[in-house]
Tab-separated table of C-alpha atoms in Angstrom:
chain	number	residue	atom	x	y	z
N	74	MET	CA	33.255	-4.239	-17.087
N	75	ARG	CA	32.179	-1.494	-14.732
N	76	THR	CA	30.585	1.670	-16.019
N	77	GLY	CA	29.105	4.735	-14.408
N	78	LEU	CA	25.739	3.284	-15.322
N	79	ASP	CA	26.437	0.272	-13.110
N	80	THR	CA	26.912	2.584	-10.158
N	81	VAL	CA	23.684	4.423	-10.918
N	82	LYS	CA	21.882	1.105	-11.426
N	83	ARG	CA	23.105	-0.146	-8.046
N	84	PHE	CA	22.014	3.126	-6.418
N	85	ARG	CA	18.538	2.868	-7.996
N	86	LYS	CA	18.237	-0.740	-6.791
N	87	GLU	CA	19.125	0.327	-3.246
N	88	GLN	CA	16.538	3.125	-3.451
N	89	LEU	CA	13.901	0.653	-4.637
N	90	ASP	CA	14.701	-1.731	-1.785
N	91	GLU	CA	14.463	1.159	0.685
N	92	LYS	CA	11.096	2.253	-0.719
N	93	VAL	CA	9.747	-1.309	-0.537
N	94	GLN	CA	10.811	-1.489	3.120
N	95	GLU	CA	9.085	1.836	3.842
N	96	LEU	CA	5.921	0.559	2.134
N	97	HIS	CA	6.030	-2.589	4.250
N	98	GLU	CA	6.361	-0.534	7.446
N	99	ALA	CA	3.508	1.773	6.389
N	100	SER	CA	1.306	-1.250	5.635
N	101	MET	CA	2.110	-2.729	9.042
N	102	GLN	CA	1.162	0.581	10.685
N	103	LEU	CA	-2.126	0.626	8.757
N	104	ASP	CA	-2.876	-2.938	9.891
N	105	SER	CA	-2.148	-1.919	13.480
N	106	GLU	CA	-4.474	1.094	13.257
N	107	GLU	CA	-7.253	-1.052	11.777
N	108	LYS	CA	-6.829	-3.625	14.573
N	109	THR	CA	-7.074	-0.858	17.163
N	110	LEU	CA	-10.328	0.313	15.574
N	111	ASP	CA	-11.675	-3.254	15.680
N	112	ASP	CA	-10.767	-3.438	19.380
N	113	ILE	CA	-12.547	-0.126	20.060
N	114	LYS	CA	-15.636	-1.348	18.209
N	115	ALA	CA	-15.625	-4.587	20.210
N	116	ALA	CA	-15.331	-2.627	23.478
N	117	ARG	CA	-18.158	-0.344	22.357
N	118	ALA	CA	-20.373	-3.330	21.563
N	119	ALA	CA	-19.627	-4.836	24.968
N	120	CYS	CA	-20.398	-1.507	26.640
N	121	GLY	CA	-23.710	-1.273	24.792
N	122	GLU	CA	-24.583	-4.802	25.836
N	123	SER	CA	-23.805	-4.038	29.472
N	124	MET	CA	-26.003	-0.930	29.279
N	125	ARG	CA	-28.965	-3.118	28.397
N	126	GLY	CA	-28.414	-4.958	31.607
N	127	GLY	CA	-26.754	-8.008	30.122
N	128	SER	CA	-26.973	-11.046	32.331
N	129	LYS	CA	-26.848	-9.041	35.590
N	130	GLY	CA	-30.390	-7.744	35.418
N	131	THR	CA	-31.092	-4.138	36.387
N	132	LEU	CA	-28.489	-1.382	36.783
N	133	ASP	CA	-28.507	1.591	39.125
N	134	MET	CA	-28.378	5.133	37.732
N	135	ASP	CA	-24.666	5.717	38.555
N	136	SER	CA	-23.680	2.544	36.733
N	137	ILE	CA	-25.778	3.490	33.704
N	138	MET	CA	-24.269	6.985	33.659
N	139	MET	CA	-20.705	5.649	33.932
N	140	ARG	CA	-21.290	3.161	31.099
N	141	TYR	CA	-22.908	5.850	28.979
N	142	GLN	CA	-19.880	8.127	29.444
N	143	TYR	CA	-17.550	5.246	28.668
N	144	GLY	CA	-19.575	4.557	25.503
N	145	GLN	CA	-19.252	8.222	24.505
N	146	PHE	CA	-15.519	8.061	25.162
N	147	LEU	CA	-15.242	4.954	22.950
N	148	ASP	CA	-17.245	6.682	20.195
N	149	GLY	CA	-14.767	9.575	20.276
N	150	GLU	CA	-11.834	7.167	20.207
N	151	ALA	CA	-13.354	5.366	17.225
N	152	GLU	CA	-13.729	8.655	15.329
N	153	GLU	CA	-10.098	9.547	16.052
N	154	GLN	CA	-9.029	6.078	14.977
N	155	VAL	CA	-10.887	6.440	11.659
N	156	VAL	CA	-8.924	9.654	11.033
N	157	LYS	CA	-5.663	7.843	11.843
N	158	ILE	CA	-6.615	5.029	9.473
N	159	ASP	CA	-7.367	7.509	6.697
N	160	ARG	CA	-3.953	9.128	7.224
N	161	ALA	CA	-2.248	5.728	7.261
N	162	ARG	CA	-4.034	4.738	4.027
N	163	GLY	CA	-2.902	7.987	2.417
N	164	PHE	CA	0.654	7.324	3.563
N	165	VAL	CA	0.502	3.771	2.169
N	166	ASP	CA	-0.765	5.159	-1.149
N	167	ILE	CA	2.132	7.626	-1.235
N	168	LYS	CA	4.617	4.843	-0.506
N	169	LYS	CA	3.063	2.666	-3.237
N	170	ALA	CA	3.527	5.516	-5.711
N	171	GLU	CA	7.145	5.949	-4.590
N	172	VAL	CA	7.810	2.213	-5.024
N	173	LEU	CA	6.262	2.333	-8.489
N	174	GLU	CA	8.376	5.346	-9.448
N	175	ALA	CA	11.554	3.750	-8.088
N	176	SER	CA	10.715	0.537	-9.918
N	177	ILE	CA	10.260	2.407	-13.188
N	178	GLU	CA	13.553	4.260	-12.682
N	179	SER	CA	15.283	0.969	-11.922
N	180	LYS	CA	13.912	-0.599	-15.112
N	181	ILE	CA	14.992	2.450	-17.109
N	182	MET	CA	18.501	2.087	-15.709
N	183	ASP	CA	18.491	-1.636	-16.542
N	184	LYS	CA	17.620	-0.800	-20.131
N	185	ALA	CA	20.240	1.964	-20.266
N	186	VAL	CA	22.912	-0.408	-18.973
N	187	GLU	CA	21.853	-3.080	-21.473
N	188	LYS	CA	21.939	-0.515	-24.269
N	189	ARG	CA	25.379	0.701	-23.171
N	190	LEU	CA	26.709	-2.862	-22.957
N	191	ALA	CA	25.299	-3.639	-26.408
N	192	LYS	CA	27.020	-0.533	-27.765
N	193	LEU	CA	30.302	-1.512	-26.117
N	194	SER	CA	29.967	-5.066	-27.430
N	195	LYS	CA	29.282	-3.784	-30.943
N	196	GLU	CA	32.293	-1.472	-30.731
N	197	GLU	CA	34.483	-4.325	-29.511
N	198	ALA	CA	33.282	-6.543	-32.378
N	199	ARG	CA	34.086	-3.747	-34.849
N	200	ARG	CA	37.608	-3.420	-33.410
N	201	GLU	CA	38.113	-7.181	-33.623
N	202	ARG	CA	36.987	-7.221	-37.259
N	203	LYS	CA	39.346	-4.326	-38.043
N	204	PHE	CA	42.207	-6.095	-36.276
N	205	LEU	CA	41.538	-9.355	-38.160
N	206	ASP	CA	41.198	-7.450	-41.435
N	207	ASP	CA	44.558	-5.761	-40.769
N	208	ILE	CA	46.162	-9.151	-40.095
N	209	SER	CA	44.666	-10.571	-43.299
N	210	ALA	CA	45.821	-7.552	-45.313
N	211	THR	CA	49.323	-7.822	-43.868
N	212	GLN	CA	49.503	-11.528	-44.682
N	213	TYR	CA	48.198	-10.879	-48.201
N	214	ARG	CA	50.817	-8.173	-48.834
N	215	LYS	CA	53.511	-10.447	-47.423
N	216	ARG	CA	52.495	-13.245	-49.810
N	217	GLN	CA	52.357	-10.801	-52.701
N	218	ARG	CA	55.933	-9.693	-51.994
N	219	GLU	CA	57.107	-13.289	-51.703
N	220	THR	CA	55.587	-14.261	-55.062
N	221	ALA	CA	56.857	-11.148	-56.812
């Protein structure tokens, strides 16, 4: 038996699935941003190591200056990446809240549909009892007329 509640329930389920997919995509983006930050940190560590001379020995002034500027560039990139990560975390938090809300709405609709079906079932049982009572009453009256 289809009811308007079934349609709403289906719609809420589709919304929940959509929100879960959006949360998954936001989480993947956050993971990507965090990996980028790890890569920047690794490059910065390698740059710092090369500034100390590493295994090559001494460095000339131009090389030191170029590595210093590259290190400064990487520091700036890392700061920007931290901001991107914070935004991505905020977006993931928003999507989590949306999934939770959609989940709650879906559960509410499930309960409403169950309640509606229980009401319909109870009404159907009442009609059946009335129908059977009418049959019994008719048979009783028929027997009364036959014996009279």
